[in-house]
mmCIF file of C-alpha atoms and ligand atoms in Angstrom:
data_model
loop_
_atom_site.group_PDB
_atom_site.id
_atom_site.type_symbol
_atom_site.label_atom_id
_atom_site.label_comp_id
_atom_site.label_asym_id
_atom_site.label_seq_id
_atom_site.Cartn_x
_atom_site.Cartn_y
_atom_site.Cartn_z
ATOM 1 C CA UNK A 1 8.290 -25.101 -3.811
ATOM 2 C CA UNK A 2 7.039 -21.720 -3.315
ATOM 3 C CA UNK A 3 7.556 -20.219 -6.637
ATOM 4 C CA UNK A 4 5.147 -23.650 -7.441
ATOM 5 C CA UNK A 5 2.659 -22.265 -4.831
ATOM 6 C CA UNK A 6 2.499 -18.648 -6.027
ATOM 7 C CA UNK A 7 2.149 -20.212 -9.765
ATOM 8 C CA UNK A 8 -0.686 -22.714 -8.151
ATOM 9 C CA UNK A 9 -2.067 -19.149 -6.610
ATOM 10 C CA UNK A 10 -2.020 -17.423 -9.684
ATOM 11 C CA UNK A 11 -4.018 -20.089 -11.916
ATOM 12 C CA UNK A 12 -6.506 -20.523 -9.252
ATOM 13 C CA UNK A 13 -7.560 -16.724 -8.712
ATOM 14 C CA UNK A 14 -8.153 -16.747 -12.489
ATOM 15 C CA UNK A 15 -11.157 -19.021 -11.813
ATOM 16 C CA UNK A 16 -12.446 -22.685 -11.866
ATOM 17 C CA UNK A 17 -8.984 -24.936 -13.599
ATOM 18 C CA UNK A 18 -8.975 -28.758 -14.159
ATOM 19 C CA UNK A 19 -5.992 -30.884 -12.874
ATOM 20 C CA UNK A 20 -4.737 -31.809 -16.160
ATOM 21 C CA UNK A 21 -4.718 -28.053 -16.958
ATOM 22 C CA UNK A 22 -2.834 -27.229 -13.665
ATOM 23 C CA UNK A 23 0.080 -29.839 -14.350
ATOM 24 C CA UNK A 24 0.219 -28.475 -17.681
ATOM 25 C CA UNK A 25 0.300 -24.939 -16.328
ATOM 26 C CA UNK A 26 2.821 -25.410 -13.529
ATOM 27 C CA UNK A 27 4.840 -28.008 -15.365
ATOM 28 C CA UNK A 28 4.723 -30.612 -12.864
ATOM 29 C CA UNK A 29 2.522 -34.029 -12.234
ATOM 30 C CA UNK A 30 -1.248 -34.249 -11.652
ATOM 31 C CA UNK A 31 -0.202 -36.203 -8.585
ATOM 32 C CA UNK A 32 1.439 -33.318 -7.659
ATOM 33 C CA UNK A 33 -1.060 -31.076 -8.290
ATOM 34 C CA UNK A 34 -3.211 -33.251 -5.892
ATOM 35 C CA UNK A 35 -0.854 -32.960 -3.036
ATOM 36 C CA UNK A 36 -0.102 -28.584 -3.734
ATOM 37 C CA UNK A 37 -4.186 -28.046 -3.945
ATOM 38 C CA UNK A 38 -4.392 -30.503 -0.580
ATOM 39 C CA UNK A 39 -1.206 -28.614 1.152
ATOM 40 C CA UNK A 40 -3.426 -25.653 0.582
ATOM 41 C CA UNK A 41 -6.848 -27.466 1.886
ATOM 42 C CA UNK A 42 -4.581 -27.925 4.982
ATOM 43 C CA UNK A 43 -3.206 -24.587 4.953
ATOM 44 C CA UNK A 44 -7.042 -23.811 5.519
ATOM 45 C CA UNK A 45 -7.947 -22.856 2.014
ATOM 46 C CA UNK A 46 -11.619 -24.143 0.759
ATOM 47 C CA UNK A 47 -11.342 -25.688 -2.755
ATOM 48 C CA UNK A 48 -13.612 -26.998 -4.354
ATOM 49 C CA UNK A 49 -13.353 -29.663 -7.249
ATOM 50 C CA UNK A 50 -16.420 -28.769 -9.699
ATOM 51 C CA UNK A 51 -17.284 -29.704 -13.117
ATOM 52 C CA UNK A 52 -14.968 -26.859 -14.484
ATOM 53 C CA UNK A 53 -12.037 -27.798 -12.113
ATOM 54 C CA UNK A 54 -10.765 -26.565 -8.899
ATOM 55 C CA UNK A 55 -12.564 -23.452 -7.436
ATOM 56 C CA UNK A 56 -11.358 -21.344 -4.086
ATOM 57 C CA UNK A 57 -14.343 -20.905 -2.327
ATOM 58 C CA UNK A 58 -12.657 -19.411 0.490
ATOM 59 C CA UNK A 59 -9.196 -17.880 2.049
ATOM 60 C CA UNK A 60 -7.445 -18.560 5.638
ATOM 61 C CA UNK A 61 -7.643 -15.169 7.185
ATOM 62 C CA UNK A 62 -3.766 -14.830 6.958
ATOM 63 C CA UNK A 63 -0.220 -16.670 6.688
ATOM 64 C CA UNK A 64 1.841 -16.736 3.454
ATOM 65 C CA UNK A 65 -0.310 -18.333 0.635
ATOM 66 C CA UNK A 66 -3.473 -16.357 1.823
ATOM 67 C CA UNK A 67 -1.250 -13.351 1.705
ATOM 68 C CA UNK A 68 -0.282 -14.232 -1.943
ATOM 69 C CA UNK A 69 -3.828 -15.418 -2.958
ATOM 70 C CA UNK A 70 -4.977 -12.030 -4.873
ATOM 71 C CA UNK A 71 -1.572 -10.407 -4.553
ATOM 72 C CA UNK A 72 -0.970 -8.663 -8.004
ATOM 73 C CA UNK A 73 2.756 -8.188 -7.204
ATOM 74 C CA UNK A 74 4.784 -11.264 -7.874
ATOM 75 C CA UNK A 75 6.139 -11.039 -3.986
ATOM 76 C CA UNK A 76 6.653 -14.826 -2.049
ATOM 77 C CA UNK A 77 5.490 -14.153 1.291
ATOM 78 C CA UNK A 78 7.269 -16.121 3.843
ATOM 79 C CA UNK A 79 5.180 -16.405 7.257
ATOM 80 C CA UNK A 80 6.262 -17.324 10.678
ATOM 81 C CA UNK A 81 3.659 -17.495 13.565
ATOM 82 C CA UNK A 82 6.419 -15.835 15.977
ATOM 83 C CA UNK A 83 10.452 -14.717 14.522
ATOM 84 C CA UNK A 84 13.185 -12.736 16.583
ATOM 85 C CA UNK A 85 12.772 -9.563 13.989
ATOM 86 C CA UNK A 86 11.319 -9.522 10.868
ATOM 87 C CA UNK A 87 14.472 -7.703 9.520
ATOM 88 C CA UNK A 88 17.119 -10.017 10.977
ATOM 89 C CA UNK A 89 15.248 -12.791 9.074
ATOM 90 C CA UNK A 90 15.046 -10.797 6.132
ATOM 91 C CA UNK A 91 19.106 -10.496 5.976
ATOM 92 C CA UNK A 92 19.244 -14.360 6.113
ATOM 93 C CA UNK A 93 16.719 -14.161 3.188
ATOM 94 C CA UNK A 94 18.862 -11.819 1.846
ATOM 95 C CA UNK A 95 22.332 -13.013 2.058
ATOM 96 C CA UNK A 96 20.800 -16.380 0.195
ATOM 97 C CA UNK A 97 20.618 -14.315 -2.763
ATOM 98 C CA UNK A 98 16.189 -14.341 -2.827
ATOM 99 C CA UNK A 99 15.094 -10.763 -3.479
ATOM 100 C CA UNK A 100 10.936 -9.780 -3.865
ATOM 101 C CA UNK A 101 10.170 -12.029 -0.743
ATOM 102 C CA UNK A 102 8.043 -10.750 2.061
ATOM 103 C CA UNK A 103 8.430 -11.912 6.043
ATOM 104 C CA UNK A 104 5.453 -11.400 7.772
ATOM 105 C CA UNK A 105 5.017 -12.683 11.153
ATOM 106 C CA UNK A 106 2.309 -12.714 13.542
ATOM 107 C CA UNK A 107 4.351 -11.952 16.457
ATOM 108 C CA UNK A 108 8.116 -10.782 17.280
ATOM 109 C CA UNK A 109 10.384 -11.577 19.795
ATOM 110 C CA UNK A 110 13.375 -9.008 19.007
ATOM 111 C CA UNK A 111 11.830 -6.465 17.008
ATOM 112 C CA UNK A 112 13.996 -3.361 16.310
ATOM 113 C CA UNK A 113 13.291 0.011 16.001
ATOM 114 C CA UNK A 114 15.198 3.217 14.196
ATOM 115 C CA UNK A 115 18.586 4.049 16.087
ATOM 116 C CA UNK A 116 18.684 0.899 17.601
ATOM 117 C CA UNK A 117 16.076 1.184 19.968
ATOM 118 C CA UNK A 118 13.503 -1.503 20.938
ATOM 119 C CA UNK A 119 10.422 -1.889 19.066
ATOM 120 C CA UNK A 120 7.396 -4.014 20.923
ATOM 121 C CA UNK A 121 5.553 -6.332 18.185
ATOM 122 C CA UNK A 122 2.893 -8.667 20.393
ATOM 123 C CA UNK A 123 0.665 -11.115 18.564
ATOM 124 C CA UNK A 124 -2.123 -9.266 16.124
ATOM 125 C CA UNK A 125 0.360 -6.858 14.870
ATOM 126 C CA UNK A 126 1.637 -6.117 11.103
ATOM 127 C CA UNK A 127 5.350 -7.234 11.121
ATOM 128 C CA UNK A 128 6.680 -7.419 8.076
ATOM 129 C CA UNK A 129 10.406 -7.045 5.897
ATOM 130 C CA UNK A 130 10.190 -6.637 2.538
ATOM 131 C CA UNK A 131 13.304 -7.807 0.446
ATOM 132 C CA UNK A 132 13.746 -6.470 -2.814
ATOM 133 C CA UNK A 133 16.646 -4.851 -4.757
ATOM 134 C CA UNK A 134 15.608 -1.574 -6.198
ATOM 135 C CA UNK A 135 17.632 -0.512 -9.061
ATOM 136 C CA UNK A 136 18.733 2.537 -8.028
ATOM 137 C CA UNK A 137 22.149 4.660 -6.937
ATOM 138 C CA UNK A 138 22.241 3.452 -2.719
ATOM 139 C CA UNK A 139 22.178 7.467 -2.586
ATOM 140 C CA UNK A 140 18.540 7.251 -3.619
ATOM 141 C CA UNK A 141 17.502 4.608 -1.326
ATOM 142 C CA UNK A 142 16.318 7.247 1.491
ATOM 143 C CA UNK A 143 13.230 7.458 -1.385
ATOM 144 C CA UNK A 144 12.442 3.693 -1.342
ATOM 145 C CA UNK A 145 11.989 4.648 2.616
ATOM 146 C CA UNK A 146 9.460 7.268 1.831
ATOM 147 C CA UNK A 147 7.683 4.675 -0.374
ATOM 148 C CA UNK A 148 7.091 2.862 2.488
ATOM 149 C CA UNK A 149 5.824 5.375 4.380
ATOM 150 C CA UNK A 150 3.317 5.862 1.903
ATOM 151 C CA UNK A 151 2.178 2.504 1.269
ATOM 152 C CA UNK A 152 1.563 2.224 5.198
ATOM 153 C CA UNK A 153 -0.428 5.595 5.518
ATOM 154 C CA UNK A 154 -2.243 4.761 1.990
ATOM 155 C CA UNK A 155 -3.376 1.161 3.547
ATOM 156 C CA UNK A 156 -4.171 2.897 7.498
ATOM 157 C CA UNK A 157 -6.597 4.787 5.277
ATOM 158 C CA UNK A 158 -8.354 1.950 3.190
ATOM 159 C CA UNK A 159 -8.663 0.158 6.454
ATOM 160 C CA UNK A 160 -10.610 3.900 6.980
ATOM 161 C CA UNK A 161 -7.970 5.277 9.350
ATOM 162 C CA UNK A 162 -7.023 8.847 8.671
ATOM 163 C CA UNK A 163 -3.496 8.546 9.382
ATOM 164 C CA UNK A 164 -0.508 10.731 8.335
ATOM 165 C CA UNK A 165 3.209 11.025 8.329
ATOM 166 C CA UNK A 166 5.526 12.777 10.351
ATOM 167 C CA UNK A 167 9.436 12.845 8.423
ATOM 168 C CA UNK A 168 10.827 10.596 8.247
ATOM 169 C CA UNK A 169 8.481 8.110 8.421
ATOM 170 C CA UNK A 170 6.483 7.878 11.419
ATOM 171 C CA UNK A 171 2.784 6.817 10.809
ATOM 172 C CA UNK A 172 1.001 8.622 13.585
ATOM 173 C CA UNK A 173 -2.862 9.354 13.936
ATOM 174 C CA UNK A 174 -4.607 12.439 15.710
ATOM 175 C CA UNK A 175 -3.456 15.781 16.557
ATOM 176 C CA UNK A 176 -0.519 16.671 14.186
ATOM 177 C CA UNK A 177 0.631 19.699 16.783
ATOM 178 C CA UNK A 178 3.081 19.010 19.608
ATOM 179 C CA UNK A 179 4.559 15.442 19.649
ATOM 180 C CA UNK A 180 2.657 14.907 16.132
ATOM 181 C CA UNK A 181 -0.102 12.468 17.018
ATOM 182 C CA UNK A 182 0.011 8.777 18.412
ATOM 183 C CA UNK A 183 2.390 6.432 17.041
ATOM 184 C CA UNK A 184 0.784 3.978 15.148
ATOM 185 C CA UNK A 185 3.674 2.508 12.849
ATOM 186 C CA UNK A 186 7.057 2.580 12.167
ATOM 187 C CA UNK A 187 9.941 1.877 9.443
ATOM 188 C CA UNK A 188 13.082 0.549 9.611
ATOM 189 C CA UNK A 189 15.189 0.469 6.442
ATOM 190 C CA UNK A 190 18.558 -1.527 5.693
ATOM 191 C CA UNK A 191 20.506 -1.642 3.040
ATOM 192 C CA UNK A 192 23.986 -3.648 1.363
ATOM 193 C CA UNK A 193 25.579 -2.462 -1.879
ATOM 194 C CA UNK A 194 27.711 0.139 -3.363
ATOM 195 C CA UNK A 195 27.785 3.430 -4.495
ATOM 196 C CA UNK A 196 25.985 2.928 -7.711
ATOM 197 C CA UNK A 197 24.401 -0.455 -7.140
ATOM 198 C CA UNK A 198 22.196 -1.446 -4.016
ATOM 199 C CA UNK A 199 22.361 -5.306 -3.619
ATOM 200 C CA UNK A 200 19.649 -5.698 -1.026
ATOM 201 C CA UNK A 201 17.386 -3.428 0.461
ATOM 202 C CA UNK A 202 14.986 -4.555 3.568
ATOM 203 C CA UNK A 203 11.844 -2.485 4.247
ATOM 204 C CA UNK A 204 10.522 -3.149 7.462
ATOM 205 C CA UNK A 205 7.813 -1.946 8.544
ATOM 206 C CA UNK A 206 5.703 -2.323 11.789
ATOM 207 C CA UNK A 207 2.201 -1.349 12.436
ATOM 208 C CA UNK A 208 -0.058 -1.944 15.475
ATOM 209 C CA UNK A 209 -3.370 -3.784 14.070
ATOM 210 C CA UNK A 210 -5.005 -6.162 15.663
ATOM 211 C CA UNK A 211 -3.412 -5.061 19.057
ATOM 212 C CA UNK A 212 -4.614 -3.494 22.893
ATOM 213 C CA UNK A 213 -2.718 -0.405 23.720
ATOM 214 C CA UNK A 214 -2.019 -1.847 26.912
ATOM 215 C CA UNK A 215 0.750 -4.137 24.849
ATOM 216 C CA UNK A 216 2.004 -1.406 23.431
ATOM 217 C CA UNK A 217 4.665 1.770 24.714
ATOM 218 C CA UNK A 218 2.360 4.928 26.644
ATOM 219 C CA UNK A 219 2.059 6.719 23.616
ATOM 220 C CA UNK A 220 1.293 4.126 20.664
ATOM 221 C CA UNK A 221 -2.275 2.968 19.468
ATOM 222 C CA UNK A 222 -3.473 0.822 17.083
ATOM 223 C CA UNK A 223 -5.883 0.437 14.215
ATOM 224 C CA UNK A 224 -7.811 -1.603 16.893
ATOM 225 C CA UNK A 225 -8.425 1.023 19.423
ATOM 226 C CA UNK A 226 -8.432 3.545 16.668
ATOM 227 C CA UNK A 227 -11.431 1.983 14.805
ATOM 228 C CA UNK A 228 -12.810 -0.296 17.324
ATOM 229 C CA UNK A 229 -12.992 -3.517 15.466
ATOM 230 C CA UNK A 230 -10.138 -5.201 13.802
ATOM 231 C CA UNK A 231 -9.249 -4.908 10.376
ATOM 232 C CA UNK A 232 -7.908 -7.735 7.662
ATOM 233 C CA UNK A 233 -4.526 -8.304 8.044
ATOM 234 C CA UNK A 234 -4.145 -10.091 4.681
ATOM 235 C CA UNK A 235 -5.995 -7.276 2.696
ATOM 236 C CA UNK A 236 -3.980 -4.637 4.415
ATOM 237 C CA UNK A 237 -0.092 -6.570 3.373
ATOM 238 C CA UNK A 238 -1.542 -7.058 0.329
ATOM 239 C CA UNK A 239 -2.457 -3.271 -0.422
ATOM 240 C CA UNK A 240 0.924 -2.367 1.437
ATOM 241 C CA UNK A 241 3.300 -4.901 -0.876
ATOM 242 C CA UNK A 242 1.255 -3.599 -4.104
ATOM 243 C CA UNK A 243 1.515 0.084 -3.344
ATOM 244 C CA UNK A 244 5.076 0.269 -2.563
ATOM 245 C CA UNK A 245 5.663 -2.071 -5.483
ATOM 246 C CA UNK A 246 3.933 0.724 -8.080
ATOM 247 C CA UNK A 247 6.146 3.771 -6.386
ATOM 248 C CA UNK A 248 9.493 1.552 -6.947
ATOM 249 C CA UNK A 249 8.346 1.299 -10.565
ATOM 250 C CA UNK A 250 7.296 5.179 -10.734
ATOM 251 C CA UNK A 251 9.731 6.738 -8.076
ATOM 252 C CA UNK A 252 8.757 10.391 -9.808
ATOM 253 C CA UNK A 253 5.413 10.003 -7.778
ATOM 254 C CA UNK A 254 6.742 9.475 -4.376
ATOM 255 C CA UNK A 255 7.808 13.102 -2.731
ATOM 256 C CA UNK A 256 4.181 14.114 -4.186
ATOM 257 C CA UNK A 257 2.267 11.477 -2.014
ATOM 258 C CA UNK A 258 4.645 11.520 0.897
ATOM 259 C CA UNK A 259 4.255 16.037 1.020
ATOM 260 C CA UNK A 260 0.069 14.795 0.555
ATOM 261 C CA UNK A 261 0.286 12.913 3.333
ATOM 262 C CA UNK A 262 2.426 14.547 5.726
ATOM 263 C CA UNK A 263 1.853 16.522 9.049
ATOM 264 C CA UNK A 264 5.113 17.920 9.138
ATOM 265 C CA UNK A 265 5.295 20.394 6.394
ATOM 266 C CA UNK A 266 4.667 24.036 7.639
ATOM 267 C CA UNK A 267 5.302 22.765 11.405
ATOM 268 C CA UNK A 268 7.613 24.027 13.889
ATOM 269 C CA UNK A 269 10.021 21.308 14.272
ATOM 270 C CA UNK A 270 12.953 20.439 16.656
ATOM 271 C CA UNK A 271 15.107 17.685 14.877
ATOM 272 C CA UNK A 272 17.434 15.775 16.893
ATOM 273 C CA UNK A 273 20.765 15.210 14.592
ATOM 274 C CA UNK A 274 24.014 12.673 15.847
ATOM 275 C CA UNK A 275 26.036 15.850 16.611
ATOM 276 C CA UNK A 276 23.286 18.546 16.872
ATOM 277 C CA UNK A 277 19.900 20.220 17.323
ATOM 278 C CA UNK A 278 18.262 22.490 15.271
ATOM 279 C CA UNK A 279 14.543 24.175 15.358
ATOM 280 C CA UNK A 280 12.671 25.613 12.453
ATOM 281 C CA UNK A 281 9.783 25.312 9.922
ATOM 282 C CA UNK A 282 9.546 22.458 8.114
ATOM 283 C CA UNK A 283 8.819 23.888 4.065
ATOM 284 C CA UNK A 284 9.566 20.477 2.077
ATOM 285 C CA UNK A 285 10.409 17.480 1.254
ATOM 286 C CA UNK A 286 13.234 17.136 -1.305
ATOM 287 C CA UNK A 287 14.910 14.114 -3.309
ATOM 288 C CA UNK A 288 16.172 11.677 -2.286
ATOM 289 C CA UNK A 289 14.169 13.047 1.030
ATOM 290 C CA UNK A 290 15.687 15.156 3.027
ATOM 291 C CA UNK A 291 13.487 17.710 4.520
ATOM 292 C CA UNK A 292 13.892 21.803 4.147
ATOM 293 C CA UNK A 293 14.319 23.292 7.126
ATOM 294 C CA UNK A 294 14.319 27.641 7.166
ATOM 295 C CA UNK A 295 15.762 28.125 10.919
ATOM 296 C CA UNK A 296 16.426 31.657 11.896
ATOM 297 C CA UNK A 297 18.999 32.459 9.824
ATOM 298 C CA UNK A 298 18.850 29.786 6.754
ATOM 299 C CA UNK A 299 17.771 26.615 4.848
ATOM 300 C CA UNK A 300 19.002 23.932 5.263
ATOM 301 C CA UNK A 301 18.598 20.087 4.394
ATOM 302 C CA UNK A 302 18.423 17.812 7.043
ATOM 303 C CA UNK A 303 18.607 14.224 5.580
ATOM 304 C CA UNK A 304 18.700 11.957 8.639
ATOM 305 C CA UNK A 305 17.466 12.439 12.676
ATOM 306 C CA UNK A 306 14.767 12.500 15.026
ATOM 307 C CA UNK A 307 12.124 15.235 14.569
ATOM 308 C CA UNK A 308 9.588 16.174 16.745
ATOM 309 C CA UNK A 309 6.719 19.074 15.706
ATOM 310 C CA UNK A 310 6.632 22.036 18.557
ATOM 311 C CA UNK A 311 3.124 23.355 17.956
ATOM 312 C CA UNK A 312 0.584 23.187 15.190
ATOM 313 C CA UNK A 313 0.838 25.748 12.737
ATOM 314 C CA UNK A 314 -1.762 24.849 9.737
HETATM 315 C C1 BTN B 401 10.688 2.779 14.293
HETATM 316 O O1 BTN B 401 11.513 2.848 15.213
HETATM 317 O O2 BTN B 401 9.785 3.606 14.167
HETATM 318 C C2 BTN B 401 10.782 1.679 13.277
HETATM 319 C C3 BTN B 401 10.093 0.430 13.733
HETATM 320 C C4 BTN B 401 10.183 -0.693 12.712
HETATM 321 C C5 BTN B 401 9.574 -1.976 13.230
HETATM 322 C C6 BTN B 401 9.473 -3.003 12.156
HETATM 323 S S1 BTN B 401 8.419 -4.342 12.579
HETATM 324 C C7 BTN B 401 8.949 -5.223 11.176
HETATM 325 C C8 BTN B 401 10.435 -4.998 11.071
HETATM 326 N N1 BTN B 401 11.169 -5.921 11.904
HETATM 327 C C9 BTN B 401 11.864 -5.302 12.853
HETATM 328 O O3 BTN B 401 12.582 -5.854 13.708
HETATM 329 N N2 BTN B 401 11.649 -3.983 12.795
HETATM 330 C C10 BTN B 401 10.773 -3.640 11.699
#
């Protein structure tokens, strides 16, 4: 059914298509042609039926299929209006074997955040897991996280937000100094597989769109309050699924974006490890993507923990 959708998609955003063309296309009955272009009519599309065929005159401002409409990655997008967590749906997703499938919902009731803390998601936000199955080592995966990062910061700044990253992958905006800036989204990565195979990995990432700060924890914002109007939520997934999509396929491009785009590097950092604390300046990000850390007396790599910038130093 949806792979027949995203096919339907496809053919349409090529242009004007008759029926008899689409059945022939899709491999399935005109009749059923009629009732996939009228499930999309009801889905709040606008298609036409001209001369030439069907035309999309129009797009529902988001939801799975509007999502998909234009999207030049062959992701499904599966949309709820409200979920538990984005992520705990994508493990069911998972676990049926799909892979390439992104959940998007307009509104969480159990969102989580990094080290098992809460993460608030009210109506008007980005929520979405992507599901996919990178071939790579699982020792690489910390890279695919990165990606992310990347692909959030790189749509926050077509949407004309000037936002940046602080390491991991925190997607703050303002002053980079102390505390690093607002929080503006976050990702949460999880991963099944073996040494040398990952079987599923689930991006999630949050970000604060269409959202009041007053939903939101003290020191959050939003690309609402940031730019004062609200920006498209179906151009911005769209822009977010096909950037990360291009760094899986060229992972040799990643640490270069993530270092353009970070507020970290050359920072005074504090970063808060399970069994210890250590402060120093942040000098790089390495692969898979730990960052370098010169403390006092050494380097060193620190590959997973909380980090928080002391004072601005660029
Ligand atoms: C963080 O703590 O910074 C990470 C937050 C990740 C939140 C996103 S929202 C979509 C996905 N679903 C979840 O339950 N969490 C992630």
């Amino acid at each position: 059914m949806n792979e027949t959708r995203r096919a339907l998609l496809e053919a349409l955003e090529e242009g004007p298509i008759s029926g008899p063309a689409l059945a022939d296309r899709l491999g399935i009955s005109r009749a059923a042609v009629w009732k996939q272009v009228n499930a999309l009519r009801e889905g709040g599309f606008t298609i036409e039926s001209t001369a030439e065929g069907y035309t999309v005159t129009d797009v529902p401002e988001y939801g799975a299929a509007a999502i998909e409409f234009g999207l030049a990655v062959p992701y499904t997008v599966e949309y709820h209006d409200a979920v538990d967590s984005t992520n705990t749906r994508g493990r069911e997703v998972a676990s049926e074997g799909r892979r390439n499938v992104a959940v998007v919902a307009n509104e969480q009731t159990a969102s989580r955040g990094r080290l098992e803390r809460p993460w608030t998601a009210p109506k008007g936000g980005i929520w979405c897991s992507i599901v996919c199955q990178p071939t790579v080592p699982a020792a690489h995966v910390p890279l695919s996280a990165l990606a992310a990062g990347v692909a959030t910061v790189s749509a926050c700044r077509a949407a004309g937000l000037e936002a940046h990253l602080k390491w991991p992958n925190d997607v703050l905006v303002g002053d980079s100094g102390a505390r690093g800036g607002h929080k503006l989204a976050g990702i949460l990565t999880e991963m099944e597989g073996e040494q040398d195979r990952v079987s599923w990995l689930i991006v999630g990432i949050g970000v604060n769109a269409n959202v009041d700060t007053d939903e939101l924890p003290e020191d959050a914002t939003s690309l609402r309050a940031e730019l004062g109007e609200d920006i498209d939520r179906r151009r911005f997934v769209q822009r977010l699924l096909e950037s990360f999509d291009a760094m899986l396929e060229d992972p040799d491009s990643v640490l270069d974006r993530w270092r353009e785009y970070s507020s970290t590097l050359g920072q005074q950092v504090r970063l808060e490890m399970p069994n210890r604390t250590i402060e120093g300046r942040a000098l790089d990000v390495q692969f898979p993507g730990g960052l370098v850390v010169e403390t006092d007396d050494r380097q060193e790599v620190v590959h997973a923990g909380d980090c928080e910038h002391l004072r601005a130093q660029r």
